[in-house]
Amino acid sequence: MGKETELKKKVLFRFFSYPVSFTIIVFVILLIVFGIFTVNRSFFKYENLTAMGRLAPDLGIVALGVGTLMIAGEFDLSVASTIPVSSFVFTKLLGWGAPLIVMLFVTLFTGLLIGFFNGFLVVRTKLPSFIVTLGTMLFWRGLVYAASRMMPIGIRAWLEQGSWIEQLFIGKIGGVFPVQTLWFFFFAIFLGMLVHFHRFGNWIFVTGDNEVAARAMGINTAMVKVVCYMIVGVLCSFMGMIQNLRIESFAANQGVGYELKAIASAVVGGTSLMGGIGSIPGIFLGTLTIQIIENGLILMGAPAFGISAFIGAAIILFAVLNVSISRVTGR
Amino acid sequence: MSDNKAKGKSASSSARTVHDASLVRMVDIHKWFGKVCALRNIDFHVNHAEIVGLVGDNGAGKSTLIKILSGFYTADRGEIYYEGKKVDIANPKVAKQLGIETVYQEQALAPHVSIARNVFMGRELTKILGFMDRGRMDEESMGAITKLGLRIKDPEAMVEALSGGQRQGVAIARVLHFKAKLVVLDEPTIALSVKESQQVLDFVQQLKAEGISVIFITHNIFHVFQAAERFFILSHGEALTDVRKEDTDIDHLIDLIVSGRTEMK
């Protein structure tokens, strides 16, 4: 009997020592609450789920990258501008009649380059990345506003309905299942493998956790950070294209607020703001949690414009939880 | 000591045999920082499986000497012989390749990463495409830790959950695993409790038992006296004395360090 409780304790301790555990619990509770209390149980209705499946990957894909970078100990606020810049480049290329495959790669390359530039600035100046990427965010946003004169640019004139690029990014499998969700899963699995099972993932963790030690052991921490910034950049470009195709236009306000929402997703998923702690499953669930809170509360009839109050409260709650978990478990 | 220097300079075959006797021999080392002379005419050697205490007050030049040995600085003058061969330790990588490893307190480990991942930090064992072989990393890190006489159950536990002494043990197990021949311990007992310090001193003996030489740098004369077989005392960038444990006692050592003079000579 005593042995059994001992074992139970141990299993529980193990479970709670993973930063993702609380996110899982809260996620499940939210599903139950919204499942029961939304009007007509509309949360689990087919229409709502497919809408979520189309919309949630937007923030989700960006958050995966930003969270990975946070594990390496850096921030990227410029995601808010990498998204519209990519979308703008994509739209312009479309207007010039570039082949779709070229467009795809040039747009992704744009993100890669912006990411590289961010990373390079951060490791070279050794300034806090919060400041550096605040600067690049404003810089790119200024450029994209000037270039577009803040006017939306529709893409329908140049892109016929149902082209392969639309199928690839925003198609529906079997006419139902949104492809974006698959991309979101794909990136989560890809980054999960990289961060948790690959040698490079270990470098990400130790760079964020103790950069001096990492460097002493011969890890090129500057390279690790730059690569993480490039991952963020490419994911932003990818998401910029998805969003562009879904709303069928470039919009100057694309990406506004994503920088902080992405960080919030990572924090809700148990990622430390100091670097060195976090997990891809956590970030994955974190971004879903934030988005179902938003979605569920609206379905429950909460005033749509006041939703950010709840999101804000949730972020603080999770940040406090994370700290207290690590205190209790010694992790 | 001046005797050694003369031999080193003549570079005769007899000098070769002298060099062969020790694992590492630094001859006539000088280092200037601008106009300040940090090290002057230092002859320092460590024998195979020997524990040498490197002592001296702040600013005596201990860390400068060690940084030259581990490749962070290069000497302005002087030569280093390693296993009898003249070597040029141009950077830390060269030192590591030679088997010279430095363990710094608090700078060695990532606290929120598992023990196994810390042991293999930067040198992860991989299967294919750079994916880590976690099973082997767990196994081998536990092997090294057990060899050191440290008892830790779970290689997946975070370093943060370990005591100060255990952390030092993990850092030492790492150099043990990667076949170091000479381990430099920089203040390994600083900020440790009495019990934990004792544990670290046991690790040092274990390293010697494995045939590894140790340079033990510390301010704590009691710790170094217990651990080391020979003491090399620096004062203001010069070698004050090089004395075997049986030829001295703790009061004498303290006297030497404090006064910065040697009346014995």
Short mmCIF file of N, CA and C in Angstrom, two decimals, chain B residues 87-176:
data_model
loop_
_atom_site.label_atom_id
_atom_site.label_comp_id
_atom_site.label_asym_id
_atom_site.label_seq_id
_atom_site.Cartn_x
_atom_site.Cartn_y
_atom_site.Cartn_z
N VAL B 87 55.12 21.98 -27.93
CA VAL B 87 53.80 22.23 -28.50
C VAL B 87 53.52 23.73 -28.55
N ASP B 88 52.64 24.09 -29.47
CA ASP B 88 52.21 25.48 -29.58
C ASP B 88 50.71 25.50 -29.30
N ILE B 89 50.35 25.87 -28.07
CA ILE B 89 48.93 25.87 -27.70
C ILE B 89 48.34 27.22 -28.08
N ALA B 90 47.92 27.30 -29.34
CA ALA B 90 47.50 28.59 -29.90
C ALA B 90 46.09 28.96 -29.47
N ASN B 91 45.25 27.97 -29.21
CA ASN B 91 43.87 28.26 -28.80
C ASN B 91 43.33 27.12 -27.95
N PRO B 92 42.18 27.35 -27.30
CA PRO B 92 41.65 26.33 -26.39
C PRO B 92 41.40 24.98 -27.07
N LYS B 93 41.11 25.01 -28.34
CA LYS B 93 40.85 23.77 -29.06
C LYS B 93 42.09 22.87 -29.06
N VAL B 94 43.24 23.50 -29.30
CA VAL B 94 44.49 22.73 -29.30
C VAL B 94 44.71 22.09 -27.94
N ALA B 95 44.46 22.88 -26.89
CA ALA B 95 44.64 22.35 -25.54
C ALA B 95 43.75 21.14 -25.31
N LYS B 96 42.49 21.24 -25.75
CA LYS B 96 41.55 20.12 -25.59
C LYS B 96 42.03 18.90 -26.35
N GLN B 97 42.55 19.13 -27.56
CA GLN B 97 43.04 18.00 -28.36
C GLN B 97 44.22 17.31 -27.69
N LEU B 98 45.03 18.11 -27.00
CA LEU B 98 46.16 17.53 -26.28
C LEU B 98 45.71 16.76 -25.04
N GLY B 99 44.51 17.07 -24.57
CA GLY B 99 44.01 16.41 -23.37
C GLY B 99 44.11 17.29 -22.13
N ILE B 100 44.23 18.60 -22.35
CA ILE B 100 44.25 19.54 -21.23
C ILE B 100 42.86 20.14 -21.09
N GLU B 101 42.20 19.89 -19.97
CA GLU B 101 40.84 20.37 -19.78
C GLU B 101 40.77 21.23 -18.52
N THR B 102 40.05 22.34 -18.62
CA THR B 102 39.89 23.22 -17.49
C THR B 102 38.45 23.17 -17.00
N VAL B 103 38.27 23.04 -15.71
CA VAL B 103 36.92 23.02 -15.14
C VAL B 103 36.74 24.28 -14.30
N TYR B 104 35.84 25.13 -14.75
CA TYR B 104 35.56 26.35 -14.01
C TYR B 104 34.27 26.17 -13.23
N GLN B 105 34.29 26.64 -12.03
CA GLN B 105 33.09 26.64 -11.20
C GLN B 105 31.99 27.43 -11.89
N GLU B 106 30.78 26.89 -11.89
CA GLU B 106 29.59 27.61 -12.35
C GLU B 106 29.59 27.94 -13.83
N GLN B 107 30.74 27.75 -14.48
CA GLN B 107 30.74 28.09 -15.90
C GLN B 107 30.68 26.83 -16.73
N ALA B 108 30.58 25.70 -16.05
CA ALA B 108 30.75 24.45 -16.77
C ALA B 108 29.44 23.83 -17.23
N LEU B 109 28.37 24.07 -16.48
CA LEU B 109 27.14 23.31 -16.73
C LEU B 109 25.95 24.21 -17.01
N ALA B 110 25.00 23.63 -17.75
CA ALA B 110 23.73 24.31 -17.99
C ALA B 110 22.72 23.73 -17.00
N PRO B 111 22.20 24.55 -16.08
CA PRO B 111 21.40 24.01 -14.96
C PRO B 111 20.08 23.36 -15.36
N HIS B 112 19.46 23.82 -16.44
CA HIS B 112 18.14 23.28 -16.78
C HIS B 112 18.19 22.20 -17.85
N VAL B 113 19.37 21.68 -18.05
CA VAL B 113 19.55 20.62 -19.04
C VAL B 113 19.98 19.37 -18.28
N SER B 114 19.63 18.20 -18.80
CA SER B 114 19.88 16.97 -18.07
C SER B 114 21.37 16.70 -17.90
N ILE B 115 21.69 15.84 -16.95
CA ILE B 115 23.09 15.50 -16.66
C ILE B 115 23.77 14.93 -17.90
N ALA B 116 23.10 13.97 -18.54
CA ALA B 116 23.71 13.33 -19.70
C ALA B 116 23.99 14.35 -20.80
N ARG B 117 23.05 15.25 -21.02
CA ARG B 117 23.24 16.26 -22.07
C ARG B 117 24.33 17.24 -21.70
N ASN B 118 24.52 17.46 -20.41
CA ASN B 118 25.61 18.33 -19.98
C ASN B 118 26.96 17.67 -20.20
N VAL B 119 27.03 16.39 -19.86
CA VAL B 119 28.29 15.67 -20.02
C VAL B 119 28.72 15.70 -21.49
N PHE B 120 27.74 15.57 -22.37
CA PHE B 120 28.07 15.49 -23.80
C PHE B 120 27.87 16.83 -24.52
N MET B 121 27.76 17.90 -23.76
CA MET B 121 27.54 19.23 -24.35
C MET B 121 28.60 19.53 -25.42
N GLY B 122 28.13 19.77 -26.63
CA GLY B 122 29.05 20.11 -27.72
C GLY B 122 29.72 18.91 -28.35
N ARG B 123 29.59 17.74 -27.72
CA ARG B 123 30.20 16.52 -28.27
C ARG B 123 29.20 15.38 -28.22
N GLU B 124 27.96 15.70 -28.55
CA GLU B 124 26.86 14.74 -28.44
C GLU B 124 27.15 13.49 -29.27
N LEU B 125 26.75 12.35 -28.72
CA LEU B 125 26.85 11.11 -29.48
C LEU B 125 25.65 11.06 -30.43
N THR B 126 25.90 10.73 -31.67
CA THR B 126 24.80 10.76 -32.63
C THR B 126 24.64 9.41 -33.33
N LYS B 127 23.43 9.21 -33.84
CA LYS B 127 23.17 8.01 -34.63
C LYS B 127 23.29 8.38 -36.11
N ILE B 128 22.19 8.87 -36.69
CA ILE B 128 22.26 9.30 -38.08
C ILE B 128 21.79 10.74 -38.19
N LEU B 129 22.33 11.45 -39.15
CA LEU B 129 21.92 12.82 -39.48
C LEU B 129 22.01 13.76 -38.28
N GLY B 130 22.87 13.44 -37.35
CA GLY B 130 23.04 14.32 -36.21
C GLY B 130 22.02 14.14 -35.10
N PHE B 131 21.17 13.11 -35.22
CA PHE B 131 20.23 12.86 -34.13
C PHE B 131 20.95 12.15 -32.99
N MET B 132 20.65 12.59 -31.78
CA MET B 132 21.42 12.12 -30.63
C MET B 132 21.08 10.67 -30.28
N ASP B 133 22.11 9.97 -29.86
CA ASP B 133 21.93 8.62 -29.34
C ASP B 133 21.76 8.74 -27.83
N ARG B 134 20.52 8.98 -27.42
CA ARG B 134 20.29 9.33 -26.02
C ARG B 134 20.56 8.16 -25.07
N GLY B 135 20.26 6.97 -25.55
CA GLY B 135 20.52 5.80 -24.72
C GLY B 135 21.99 5.68 -24.36
N ARG B 136 22.83 5.81 -25.37
CA ARG B 136 24.27 5.69 -25.13
C ARG B 136 24.79 6.87 -24.31
N MET B 137 24.23 8.06 -24.56
CA MET B 137 24.66 9.22 -23.79
C MET B 137 24.33 9.05 -22.31
N ASP B 138 23.12 8.52 -22.03
CA ASP B 138 22.73 8.25 -20.65
C ASP B 138 23.68 7.25 -20.02
N GLU B 139 23.90 6.16 -20.75
CA GLU B 139 24.70 5.06 -20.24
C GLU B 139 26.13 5.52 -19.95
N GLU B 140 26.74 6.14 -20.94
CA GLU B 140 28.15 6.49 -20.79
C GLU B 140 28.37 7.60 -19.77
N SER B 141 27.42 8.54 -19.69
CA SER B 141 27.59 9.59 -18.68
C SER B 141 27.48 9.00 -17.28
N MET B 142 26.55 8.05 -17.11
CA MET B 142 26.44 7.41 -15.81
C MET B 142 27.69 6.61 -15.50
N GLY B 143 28.26 6.00 -16.53
CA GLY B 143 29.51 5.26 -16.36
C GLY B 143 30.62 6.14 -15.83
N ALA B 144 30.78 7.30 -16.44
CA ALA B 144 31.84 8.22 -16.01
C ALA B 144 31.59 8.73 -14.60
N ILE B 145 30.31 8.99 -14.30
CA ILE B 145 29.96 9.51 -12.98
C ILE B 145 30.21 8.46 -11.89
N THR B 146 29.85 7.22 -12.20
CA THR B 146 30.07 6.14 -11.24
C THR B 146 31.56 5.90 -11.01
N LYS B 147 32.31 5.99 -12.10
CA LYS B 147 33.75 5.80 -12.02
C LYS B 147 34.39 6.81 -11.07
N LEU B 148 33.80 7.96 -11.00
CA LEU B 148 34.32 9.02 -10.16
C LEU B 148 33.91 8.81 -8.70
N GLY B 149 33.04 7.84 -8.48
CA GLY B 149 32.57 7.57 -7.12
C GLY B 149 31.40 8.44 -6.72
N LEU B 150 30.75 9.01 -7.71
CA LEU B 150 29.60 9.87 -7.44
C LEU B 150 28.34 9.05 -7.62
N ARG B 151 27.39 9.19 -6.69
CA ARG B 151 26.18 8.38 -6.79
C ARG B 151 25.01 9.24 -7.26
N ILE B 152 24.66 9.08 -8.50
CA ILE B 152 23.49 9.75 -9.06
C ILE B 152 22.67 8.69 -9.78
N LYS B 153 21.33 8.71 -9.54
CA LYS B 153 20.51 7.64 -10.10
C LYS B 153 20.10 7.93 -11.54
N ASP B 154 19.68 9.16 -11.77
CA ASP B 154 18.96 9.44 -13.00
C ASP B 154 19.75 10.37 -13.92
N PRO B 155 20.23 9.86 -15.05
CA PRO B 155 20.98 10.72 -15.97
C PRO B 155 20.10 11.77 -16.63
N GLU B 156 18.76 11.59 -16.54
CA GLU B 156 17.85 12.55 -17.15
C GLU B 156 17.50 13.69 -16.19
N ALA B 157 17.98 13.59 -14.95
CA ALA B 157 17.67 14.65 -13.98
C ALA B 157 18.38 15.93 -14.39
N MET B 158 17.76 17.06 -14.01
CA MET B 158 18.35 18.35 -14.32
C MET B 158 19.53 18.60 -13.39
N VAL B 159 20.53 19.27 -13.90
CA VAL B 159 21.69 19.63 -13.09
C VAL B 159 21.27 20.52 -11.92
N GLU B 160 20.23 21.30 -12.14
CA GLU B 160 19.76 22.22 -11.10
C GLU B 160 19.40 21.48 -9.81
N ALA B 161 18.97 20.24 -9.96
CA ALA B 161 18.53 19.47 -8.79
C ALA B 161 19.70 18.91 -7.98
N LEU B 162 20.92 19.06 -8.49
CA LEU B 162 22.08 18.50 -7.80
C LEU B 162 22.67 19.47 -6.80
N SER B 163 23.42 18.92 -5.84
CA SER B 163 24.13 19.78 -4.90
C SER B 163 25.38 20.33 -5.58
N GLY B 164 25.98 21.32 -4.94
CA GLY B 164 27.18 21.93 -5.50
C GLY B 164 28.30 20.93 -5.75
N GLY B 165 28.46 20.02 -4.80
CA GLY B 165 29.51 19.01 -4.94
C GLY B 165 29.23 18.06 -6.09
N GLN B 166 27.95 17.69 -6.21
CA GLN B 166 27.57 16.79 -7.30
C GLN B 166 27.77 17.46 -8.66
N ARG B 167 27.46 18.75 -8.72
CA ARG B 167 27.66 19.49 -9.97
C ARG B 167 29.12 19.49 -10.38
N GLN B 168 29.96 19.76 -9.40
CA GLN B 168 31.39 19.74 -9.66
C GLN B 168 31.79 18.35 -10.16
N GLY B 169 31.16 17.33 -9.55
CA GLY B 169 31.43 15.95 -9.95
C GLY B 169 31.05 15.70 -11.39
N VAL B 170 29.89 16.23 -11.81
CA VAL B 170 29.45 16.04 -13.20
C VAL B 170 30.45 16.69 -14.15
N ALA B 171 30.89 17.90 -13.78
CA ALA B 171 31.85 18.61 -14.63
C ALA B 171 33.16 17.84 -14.73
N ILE B 172 33.57 17.22 -13.62
CA ILE B 172 34.83 16.46 -13.63
C ILE B 172 34.64 15.14 -14.38
N ALA B 173 33.45 14.53 -14.21
CA ALA B 173 33.15 13.29 -14.93
C ALA B 173 33.24 13.52 -16.44
N ARG B 174 32.84 14.69 -16.85
CA ARG B 174 32.89 15.02 -18.27
C ARG B 174 34.32 14.97 -18.80
N VAL B 175 35.25 15.60 -18.09
CA VAL B 175 36.63 15.59 -18.59
C VAL B 175 37.23 14.20 -18.47
N LEU B 176 36.76 13.45 -17.46
CA LEU B 176 37.23 12.07 -17.30
C LEU B 176 36.80 11.24 -18.50
#
